[in-house]
Short mmCIF file of C-alpha atoms in Angstrom, two decimals:
data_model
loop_
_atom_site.label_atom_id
_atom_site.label_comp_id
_atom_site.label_asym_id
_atom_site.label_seq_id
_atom_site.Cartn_x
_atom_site.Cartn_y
_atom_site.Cartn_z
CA UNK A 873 133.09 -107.56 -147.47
CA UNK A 874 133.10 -111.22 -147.69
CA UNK A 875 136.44 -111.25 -148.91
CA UNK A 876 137.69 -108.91 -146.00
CA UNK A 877 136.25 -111.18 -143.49
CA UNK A 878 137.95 -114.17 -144.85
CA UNK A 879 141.47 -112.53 -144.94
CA UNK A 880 140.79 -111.51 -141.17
CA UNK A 881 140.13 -115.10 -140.23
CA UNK A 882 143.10 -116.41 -141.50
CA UNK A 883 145.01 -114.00 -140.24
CA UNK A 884 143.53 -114.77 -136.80
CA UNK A 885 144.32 -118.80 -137.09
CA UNK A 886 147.69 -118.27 -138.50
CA UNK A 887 148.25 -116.08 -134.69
CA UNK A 888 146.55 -118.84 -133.10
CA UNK A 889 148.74 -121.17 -134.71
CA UNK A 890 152.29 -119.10 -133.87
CA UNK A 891 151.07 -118.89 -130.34
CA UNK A 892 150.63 -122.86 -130.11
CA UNK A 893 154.01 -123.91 -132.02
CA UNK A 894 155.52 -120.87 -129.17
CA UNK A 895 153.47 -122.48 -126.36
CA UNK A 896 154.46 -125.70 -127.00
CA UNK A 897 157.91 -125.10 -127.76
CA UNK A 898 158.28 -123.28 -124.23
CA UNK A 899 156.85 -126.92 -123.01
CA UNK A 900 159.33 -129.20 -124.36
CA UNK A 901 162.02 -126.52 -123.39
CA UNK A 902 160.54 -126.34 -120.24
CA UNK A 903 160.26 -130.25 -119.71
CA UNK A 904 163.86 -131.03 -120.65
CA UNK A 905 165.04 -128.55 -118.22
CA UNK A 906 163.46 -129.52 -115.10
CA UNK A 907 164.41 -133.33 -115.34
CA UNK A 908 167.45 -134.52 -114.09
CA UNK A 909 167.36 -138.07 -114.43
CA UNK A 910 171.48 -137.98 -114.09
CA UNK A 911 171.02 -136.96 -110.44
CA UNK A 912 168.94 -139.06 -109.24
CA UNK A 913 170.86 -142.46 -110.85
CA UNK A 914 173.68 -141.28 -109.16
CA UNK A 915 171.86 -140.90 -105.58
CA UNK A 916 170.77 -144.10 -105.70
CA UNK A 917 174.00 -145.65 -106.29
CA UNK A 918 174.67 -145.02 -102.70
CA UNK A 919 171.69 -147.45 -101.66
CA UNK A 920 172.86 -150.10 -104.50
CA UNK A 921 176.97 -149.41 -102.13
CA UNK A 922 175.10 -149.95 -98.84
CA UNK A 923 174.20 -153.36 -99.62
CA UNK A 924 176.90 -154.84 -101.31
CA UNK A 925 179.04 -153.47 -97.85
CA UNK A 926 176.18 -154.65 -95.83
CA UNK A 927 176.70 -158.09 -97.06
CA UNK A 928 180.82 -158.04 -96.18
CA UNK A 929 180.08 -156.41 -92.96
CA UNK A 930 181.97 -158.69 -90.57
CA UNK A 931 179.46 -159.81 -87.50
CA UNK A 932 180.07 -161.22 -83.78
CA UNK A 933 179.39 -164.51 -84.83
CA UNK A 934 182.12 -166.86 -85.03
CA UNK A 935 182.20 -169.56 -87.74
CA UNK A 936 184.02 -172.64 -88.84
CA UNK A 937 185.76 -171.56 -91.71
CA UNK A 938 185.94 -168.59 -90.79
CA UNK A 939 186.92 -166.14 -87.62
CA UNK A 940 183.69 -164.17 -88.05
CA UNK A 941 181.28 -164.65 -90.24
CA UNK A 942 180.23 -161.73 -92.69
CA UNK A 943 176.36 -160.80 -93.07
CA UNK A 944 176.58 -162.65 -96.06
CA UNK A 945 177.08 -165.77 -94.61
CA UNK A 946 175.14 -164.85 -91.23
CA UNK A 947 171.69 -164.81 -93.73
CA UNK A 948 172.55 -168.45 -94.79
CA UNK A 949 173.35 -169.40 -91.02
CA UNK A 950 169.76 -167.72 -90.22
CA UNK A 951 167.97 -169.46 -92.83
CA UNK A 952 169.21 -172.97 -91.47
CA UNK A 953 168.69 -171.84 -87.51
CA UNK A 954 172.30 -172.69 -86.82
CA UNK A 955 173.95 -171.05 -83.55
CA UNK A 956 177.07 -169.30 -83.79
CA UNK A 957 180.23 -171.08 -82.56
CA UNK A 958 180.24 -168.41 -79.50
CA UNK A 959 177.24 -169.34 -78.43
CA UNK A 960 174.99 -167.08 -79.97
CA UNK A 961 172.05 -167.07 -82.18
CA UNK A 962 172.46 -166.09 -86.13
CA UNK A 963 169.29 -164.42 -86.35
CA UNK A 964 169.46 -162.40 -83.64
CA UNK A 965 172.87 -161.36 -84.19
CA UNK A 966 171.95 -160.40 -87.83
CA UNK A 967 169.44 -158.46 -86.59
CA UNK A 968 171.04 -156.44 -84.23
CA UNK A 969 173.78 -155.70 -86.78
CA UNK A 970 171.15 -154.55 -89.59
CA UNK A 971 169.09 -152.49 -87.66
CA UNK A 972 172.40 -150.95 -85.96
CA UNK A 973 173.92 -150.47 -89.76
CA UNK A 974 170.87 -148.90 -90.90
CA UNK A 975 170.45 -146.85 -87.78
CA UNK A 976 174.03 -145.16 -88.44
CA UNK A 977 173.86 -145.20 -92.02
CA UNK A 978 170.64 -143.45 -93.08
CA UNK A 979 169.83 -140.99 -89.78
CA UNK A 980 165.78 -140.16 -89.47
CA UNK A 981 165.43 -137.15 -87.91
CA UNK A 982 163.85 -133.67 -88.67
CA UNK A 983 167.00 -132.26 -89.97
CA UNK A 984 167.60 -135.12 -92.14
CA UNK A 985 166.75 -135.14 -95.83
CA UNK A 986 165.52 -139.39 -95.15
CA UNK A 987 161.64 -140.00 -93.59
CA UNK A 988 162.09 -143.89 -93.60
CA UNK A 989 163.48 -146.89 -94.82
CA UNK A 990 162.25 -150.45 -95.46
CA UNK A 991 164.82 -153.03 -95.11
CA UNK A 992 164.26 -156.85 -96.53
CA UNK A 993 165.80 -160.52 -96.33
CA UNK A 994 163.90 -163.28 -98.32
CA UNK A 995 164.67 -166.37 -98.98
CA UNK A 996 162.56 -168.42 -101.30
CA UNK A 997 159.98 -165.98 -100.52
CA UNK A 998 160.75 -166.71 -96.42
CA UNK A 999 161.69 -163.36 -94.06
CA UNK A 1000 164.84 -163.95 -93.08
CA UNK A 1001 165.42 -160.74 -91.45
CA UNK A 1002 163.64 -157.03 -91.55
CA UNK A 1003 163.76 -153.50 -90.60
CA UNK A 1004 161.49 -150.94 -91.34
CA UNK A 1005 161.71 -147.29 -89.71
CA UNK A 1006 160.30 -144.23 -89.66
CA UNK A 1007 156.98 -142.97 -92.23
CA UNK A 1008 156.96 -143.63 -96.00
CA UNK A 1009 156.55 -141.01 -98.64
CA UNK A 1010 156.17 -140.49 -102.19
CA UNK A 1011 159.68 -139.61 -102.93
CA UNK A 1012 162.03 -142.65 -102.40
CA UNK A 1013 165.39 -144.54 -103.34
CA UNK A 1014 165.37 -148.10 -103.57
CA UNK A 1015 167.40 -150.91 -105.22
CA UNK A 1016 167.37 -155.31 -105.22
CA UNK A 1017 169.77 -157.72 -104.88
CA UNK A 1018 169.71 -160.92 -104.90
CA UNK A 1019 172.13 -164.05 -105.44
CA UNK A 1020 172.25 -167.51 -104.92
CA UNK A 1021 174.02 -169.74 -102.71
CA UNK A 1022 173.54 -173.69 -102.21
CA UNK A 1023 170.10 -173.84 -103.71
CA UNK A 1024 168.95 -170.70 -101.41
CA UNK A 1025 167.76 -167.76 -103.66
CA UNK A 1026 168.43 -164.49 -101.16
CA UNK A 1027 166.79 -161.51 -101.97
CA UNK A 1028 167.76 -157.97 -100.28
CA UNK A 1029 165.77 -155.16 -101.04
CA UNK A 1030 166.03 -151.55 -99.43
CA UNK A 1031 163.94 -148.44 -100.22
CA UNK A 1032 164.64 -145.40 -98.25
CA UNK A 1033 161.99 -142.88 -98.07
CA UNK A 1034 163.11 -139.31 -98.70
CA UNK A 1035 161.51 -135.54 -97.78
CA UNK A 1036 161.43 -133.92 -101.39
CA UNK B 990 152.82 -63.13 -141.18
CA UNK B 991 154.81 -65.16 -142.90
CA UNK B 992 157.80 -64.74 -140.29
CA UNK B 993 154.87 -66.36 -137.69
CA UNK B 994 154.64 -69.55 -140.23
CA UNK B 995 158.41 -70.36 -140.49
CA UNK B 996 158.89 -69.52 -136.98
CA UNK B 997 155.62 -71.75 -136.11
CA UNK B 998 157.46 -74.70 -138.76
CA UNK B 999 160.82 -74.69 -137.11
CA UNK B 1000 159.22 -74.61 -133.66
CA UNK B 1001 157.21 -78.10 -134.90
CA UNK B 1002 160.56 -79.42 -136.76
CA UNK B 1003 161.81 -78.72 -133.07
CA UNK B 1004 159.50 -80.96 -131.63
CA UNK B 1005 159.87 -83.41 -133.82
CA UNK B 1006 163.46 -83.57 -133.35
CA UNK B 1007 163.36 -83.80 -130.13
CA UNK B 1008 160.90 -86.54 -129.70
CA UNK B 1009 163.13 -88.86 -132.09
CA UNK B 1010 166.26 -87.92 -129.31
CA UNK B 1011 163.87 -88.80 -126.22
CA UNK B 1012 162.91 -91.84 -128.35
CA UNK B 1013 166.00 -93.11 -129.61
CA UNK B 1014 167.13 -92.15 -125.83
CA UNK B 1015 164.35 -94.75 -124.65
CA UNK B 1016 164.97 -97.04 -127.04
CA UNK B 1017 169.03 -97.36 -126.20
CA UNK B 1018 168.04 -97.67 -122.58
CA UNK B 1019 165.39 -100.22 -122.61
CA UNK B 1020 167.86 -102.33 -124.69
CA UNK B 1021 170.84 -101.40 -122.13
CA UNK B 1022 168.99 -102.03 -119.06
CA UNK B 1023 167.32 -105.90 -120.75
CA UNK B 1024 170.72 -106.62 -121.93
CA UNK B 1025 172.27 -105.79 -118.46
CA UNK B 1026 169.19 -108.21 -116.84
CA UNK B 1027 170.03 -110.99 -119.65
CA UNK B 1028 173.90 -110.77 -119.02
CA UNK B 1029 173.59 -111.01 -114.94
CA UNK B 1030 170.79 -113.79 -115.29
CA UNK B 1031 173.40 -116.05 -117.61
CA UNK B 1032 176.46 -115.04 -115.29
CA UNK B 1033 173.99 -116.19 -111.76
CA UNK B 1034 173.44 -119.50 -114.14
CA UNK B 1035 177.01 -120.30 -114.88
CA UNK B 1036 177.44 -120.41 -111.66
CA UNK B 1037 174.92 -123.00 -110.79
CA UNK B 1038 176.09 -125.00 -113.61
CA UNK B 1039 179.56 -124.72 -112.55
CA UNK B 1040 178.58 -125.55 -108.79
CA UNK B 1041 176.44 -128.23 -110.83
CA UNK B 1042 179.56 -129.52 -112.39
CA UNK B 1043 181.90 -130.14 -109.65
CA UNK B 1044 179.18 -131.64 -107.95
CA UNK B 1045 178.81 -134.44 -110.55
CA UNK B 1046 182.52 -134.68 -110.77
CA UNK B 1047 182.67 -135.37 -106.85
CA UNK B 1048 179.79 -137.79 -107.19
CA UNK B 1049 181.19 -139.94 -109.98
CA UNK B 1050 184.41 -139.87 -108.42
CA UNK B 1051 182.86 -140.53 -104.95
CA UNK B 1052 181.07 -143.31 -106.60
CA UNK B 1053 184.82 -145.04 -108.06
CA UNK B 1054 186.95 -144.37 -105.85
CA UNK B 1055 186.78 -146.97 -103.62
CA UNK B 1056 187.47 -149.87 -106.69
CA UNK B 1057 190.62 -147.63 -107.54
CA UNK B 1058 194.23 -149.98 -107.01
CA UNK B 1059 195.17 -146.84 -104.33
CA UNK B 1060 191.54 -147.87 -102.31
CA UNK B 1061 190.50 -151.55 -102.88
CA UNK B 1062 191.13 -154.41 -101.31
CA UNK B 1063 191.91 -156.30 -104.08
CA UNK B 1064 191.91 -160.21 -103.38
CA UNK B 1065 193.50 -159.66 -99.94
CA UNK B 1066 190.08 -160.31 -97.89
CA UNK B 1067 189.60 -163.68 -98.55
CA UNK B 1068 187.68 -162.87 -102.00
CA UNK B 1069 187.13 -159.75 -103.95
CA UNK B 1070 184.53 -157.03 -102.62
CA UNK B 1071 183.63 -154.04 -104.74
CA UNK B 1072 183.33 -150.89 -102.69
CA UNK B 1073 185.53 -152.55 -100.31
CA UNK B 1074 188.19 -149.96 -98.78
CA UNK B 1075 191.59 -151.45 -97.42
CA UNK B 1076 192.31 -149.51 -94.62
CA UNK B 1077 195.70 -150.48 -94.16
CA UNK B 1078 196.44 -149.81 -97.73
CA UNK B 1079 194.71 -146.05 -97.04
CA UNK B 1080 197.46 -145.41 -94.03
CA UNK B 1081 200.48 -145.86 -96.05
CA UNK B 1082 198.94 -144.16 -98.87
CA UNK B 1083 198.01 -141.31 -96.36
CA UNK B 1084 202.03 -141.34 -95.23
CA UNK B 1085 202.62 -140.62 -99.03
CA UNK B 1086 199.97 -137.77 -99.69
CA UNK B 1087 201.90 -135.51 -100.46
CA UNK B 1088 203.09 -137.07 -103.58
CA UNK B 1089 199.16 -137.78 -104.08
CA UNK B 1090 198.13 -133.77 -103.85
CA UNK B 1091 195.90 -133.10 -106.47
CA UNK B 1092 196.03 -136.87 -108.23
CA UNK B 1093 192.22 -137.28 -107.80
CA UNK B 1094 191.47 -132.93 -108.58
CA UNK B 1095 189.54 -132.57 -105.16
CA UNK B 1096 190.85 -130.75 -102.46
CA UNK B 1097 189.53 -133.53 -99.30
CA UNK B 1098 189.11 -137.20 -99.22
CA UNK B 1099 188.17 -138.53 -96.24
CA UNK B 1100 186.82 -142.52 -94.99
CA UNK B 1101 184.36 -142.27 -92.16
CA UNK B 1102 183.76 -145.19 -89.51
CA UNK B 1103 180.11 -145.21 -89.05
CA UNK B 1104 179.76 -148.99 -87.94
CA UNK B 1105 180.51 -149.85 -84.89
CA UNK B 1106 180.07 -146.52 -83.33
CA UNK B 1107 183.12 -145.12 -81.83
CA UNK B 1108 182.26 -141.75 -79.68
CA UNK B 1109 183.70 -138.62 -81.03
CA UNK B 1110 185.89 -138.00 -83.84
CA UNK B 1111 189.23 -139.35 -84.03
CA UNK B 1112 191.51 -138.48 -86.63
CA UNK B 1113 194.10 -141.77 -87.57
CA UNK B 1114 197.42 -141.20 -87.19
CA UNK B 1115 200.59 -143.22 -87.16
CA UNK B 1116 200.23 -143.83 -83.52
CA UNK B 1117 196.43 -144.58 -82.78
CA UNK B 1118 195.16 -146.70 -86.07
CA UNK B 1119 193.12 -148.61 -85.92
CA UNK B 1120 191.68 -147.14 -82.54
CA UNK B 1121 190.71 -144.22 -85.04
CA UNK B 1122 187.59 -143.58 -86.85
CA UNK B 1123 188.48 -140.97 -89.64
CA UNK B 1124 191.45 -141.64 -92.32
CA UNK B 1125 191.99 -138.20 -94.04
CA UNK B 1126 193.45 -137.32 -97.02
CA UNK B 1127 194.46 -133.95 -98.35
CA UNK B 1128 192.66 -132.76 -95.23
CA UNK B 1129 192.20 -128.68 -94.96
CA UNK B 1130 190.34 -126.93 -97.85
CA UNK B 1131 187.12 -128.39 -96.76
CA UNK B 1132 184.09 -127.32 -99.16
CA UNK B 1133 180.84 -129.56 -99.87
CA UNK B 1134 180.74 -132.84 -99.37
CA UNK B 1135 179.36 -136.08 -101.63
CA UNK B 1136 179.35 -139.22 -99.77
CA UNK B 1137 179.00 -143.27 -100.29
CA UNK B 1138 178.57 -146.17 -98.61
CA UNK B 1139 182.11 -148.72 -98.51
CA UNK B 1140 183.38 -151.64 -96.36
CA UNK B 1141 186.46 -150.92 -94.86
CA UNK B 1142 188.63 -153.70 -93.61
CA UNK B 1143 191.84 -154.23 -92.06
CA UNK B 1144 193.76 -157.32 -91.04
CA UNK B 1145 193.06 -158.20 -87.38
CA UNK B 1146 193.92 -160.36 -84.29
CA UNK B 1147 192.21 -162.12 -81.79
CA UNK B 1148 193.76 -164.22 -79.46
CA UNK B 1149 196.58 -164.97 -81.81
CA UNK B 1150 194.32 -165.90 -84.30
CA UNK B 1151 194.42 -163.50 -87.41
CA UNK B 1152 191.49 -162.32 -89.42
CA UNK B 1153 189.91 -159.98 -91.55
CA UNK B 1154 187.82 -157.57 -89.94
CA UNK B 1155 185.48 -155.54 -92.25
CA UNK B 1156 183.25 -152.31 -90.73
CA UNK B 1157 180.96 -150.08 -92.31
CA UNK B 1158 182.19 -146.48 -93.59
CA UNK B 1159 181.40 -143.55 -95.75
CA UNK B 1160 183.79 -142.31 -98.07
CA UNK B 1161 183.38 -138.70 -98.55
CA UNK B 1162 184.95 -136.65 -101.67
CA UNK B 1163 184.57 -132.32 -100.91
CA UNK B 1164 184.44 -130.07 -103.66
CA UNK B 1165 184.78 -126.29 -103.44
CA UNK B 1166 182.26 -124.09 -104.56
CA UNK B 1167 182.34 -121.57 -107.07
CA UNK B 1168 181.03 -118.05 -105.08
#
């Protein structure tokens, strides 16, 4: 009887133990199809494009050296508070041209797969210029840049908030 | 009597038989009808993947093309810009597309004008460039679209003065899906 009992247990945790090495099988099966890391290094390769061609944008501001200055050179013309050679101020022309950039580029709306973005200028941890839109979520892209230029350590950072 | 136990034993042999057909009948079309489920489940996926495919194709390529020597500005804007797009490079390359058909394996290139905002869509030709906003390439087979961000500059002048003028685009690469 004893005997009977004891093949009937084993039999019972080898079962127990086929169902676990199934269950977690299924698991890692399971968790190596539903990532897709690929994807989603690719999507935000499009916010690490929008600011390098956010810095080469060419503005309204006239320069010295050159015609028009690009946004690259508007941030270091904001930092010092120079005027433009038409007459107009740096920081307010770089932030017209941002928030009119970022307006175009990533459209918030209910059809739209974007619910946000957070856009950032710092220099030597000073706001140089900013634009934030829309409500944040979970789900975001989001990339840094940053270089150096007489001394001045710019930093440009933009996260854009997405609906899935 | 013992007529009644043979017939009684062949009637049972009968049965017998027949169960194993209606079995064996079962059997063959459980198997037939899960094979049939397993078959159009893998097709439906190879789709996907396919669709999957060209999709990644179109983003990598979407995600090149604007540092290839037919695209980029090279060092002719002052320095040299990655994902920088030289229009006027684009517009001879667009009078030579036919040459180009099929060079990149998608069937629609296009370069958008998003920055400054121009009303409408206007397609560049010959005649209106740069008072244009979209440079197509290949244009026709239109399918799904992968897009990214580029600069797109073109020489300029103002006032006699030349310069480089640089605006903000999207450079779109369409794919056609697999139905």
């Amino acid at each position: 009887m004893i005997k009977r009992n004891r093949l009937g247990q084993e039999e019972i945790i080898g079962f127990a133990l086929i169902v676990g090495i199934v269950f977690i099988i299924l698991l890692v099966f399971l968790a190596v199809y539903l990532r897709k890391p690929y994807e989603r290094s690719l999507e935000n390769y499009q916010v690490q494009s929008f600011i390098d061609s956010v810095l080469e944008y060419t503005s309204e501001c006239q320069g010295f050296v050159k015609s028009y200055l690009s946004v690259e050179d508007l941030i270091f013309e904001c930092y010092d508070k120079e005027q433009c050679l038409n007459g107009k101020d740096s920081c307010e022309v770089l932030g017209t041209t941002i928030d009119g950039i970022l307006k175009e580029s990533w459209l918030i709306s209910e059809d739209s797969q974007y619910n946000g973005y957070a856009f950032n200028i710092t220099s030597n941890g000073r706001e140089v210029a900013s634009s934030v839109k829309g409500n944040k979520t979970d789900s975001y892209l989001g990339d840094v840049d940053s270089f150096t230029r007489k001394g001045e350590d710019i930093e440009i950072s933009l996260i854009v908030y997405t609906k899935s | 009597m013992n007529l009644d136990i043979n017939q009684m034993a062949n009637k049972k042999s009968q049965m017998k038989i027949q169960q194993t057909a209606f079995m064996l009948l079962g059997v063959t079309l459980f198997f037939a009808l899960v094979g049939m489920a397993f078959v159009g489940l893998k097709l439906s996926g190879m789709k996907g993947e396919a669709n999957d495919l060209k999709k990644q194709n179109a983003q990598l390529l979407v995600s090149k093309l604007a540092n290839s020597p037919e695209f980029s500005c090279g060092d002719s804007f002052y320095t040299s810009k990655s994902n920088c797009i030289d229009a006027d490079k684009v517009m001879a390359l667009k009078a030579q597309e036919v040459k180009y058909s099929g060079f990149w394996g998608t069937s629609n290139i296009e370069i958008r004008r998003i920055y400054p905002k121009t009303n409408g869509e206007v397609n560049c030709t010959k005649t209106n460039y740069p008072n244009c906003n979209i440079i197509a390439l290949h244009a026709g087979r239109v399918g799904t679209y992968e897009e990214n961000f580029v600069i797109l500059c073109r020489k300029e002048a103002k006032n006699g003065v030349s310069y480089d003028k640089c605006e903000m685009a999207k450079l779109m690469v369409s794919f056609e899906n697999v139905n």
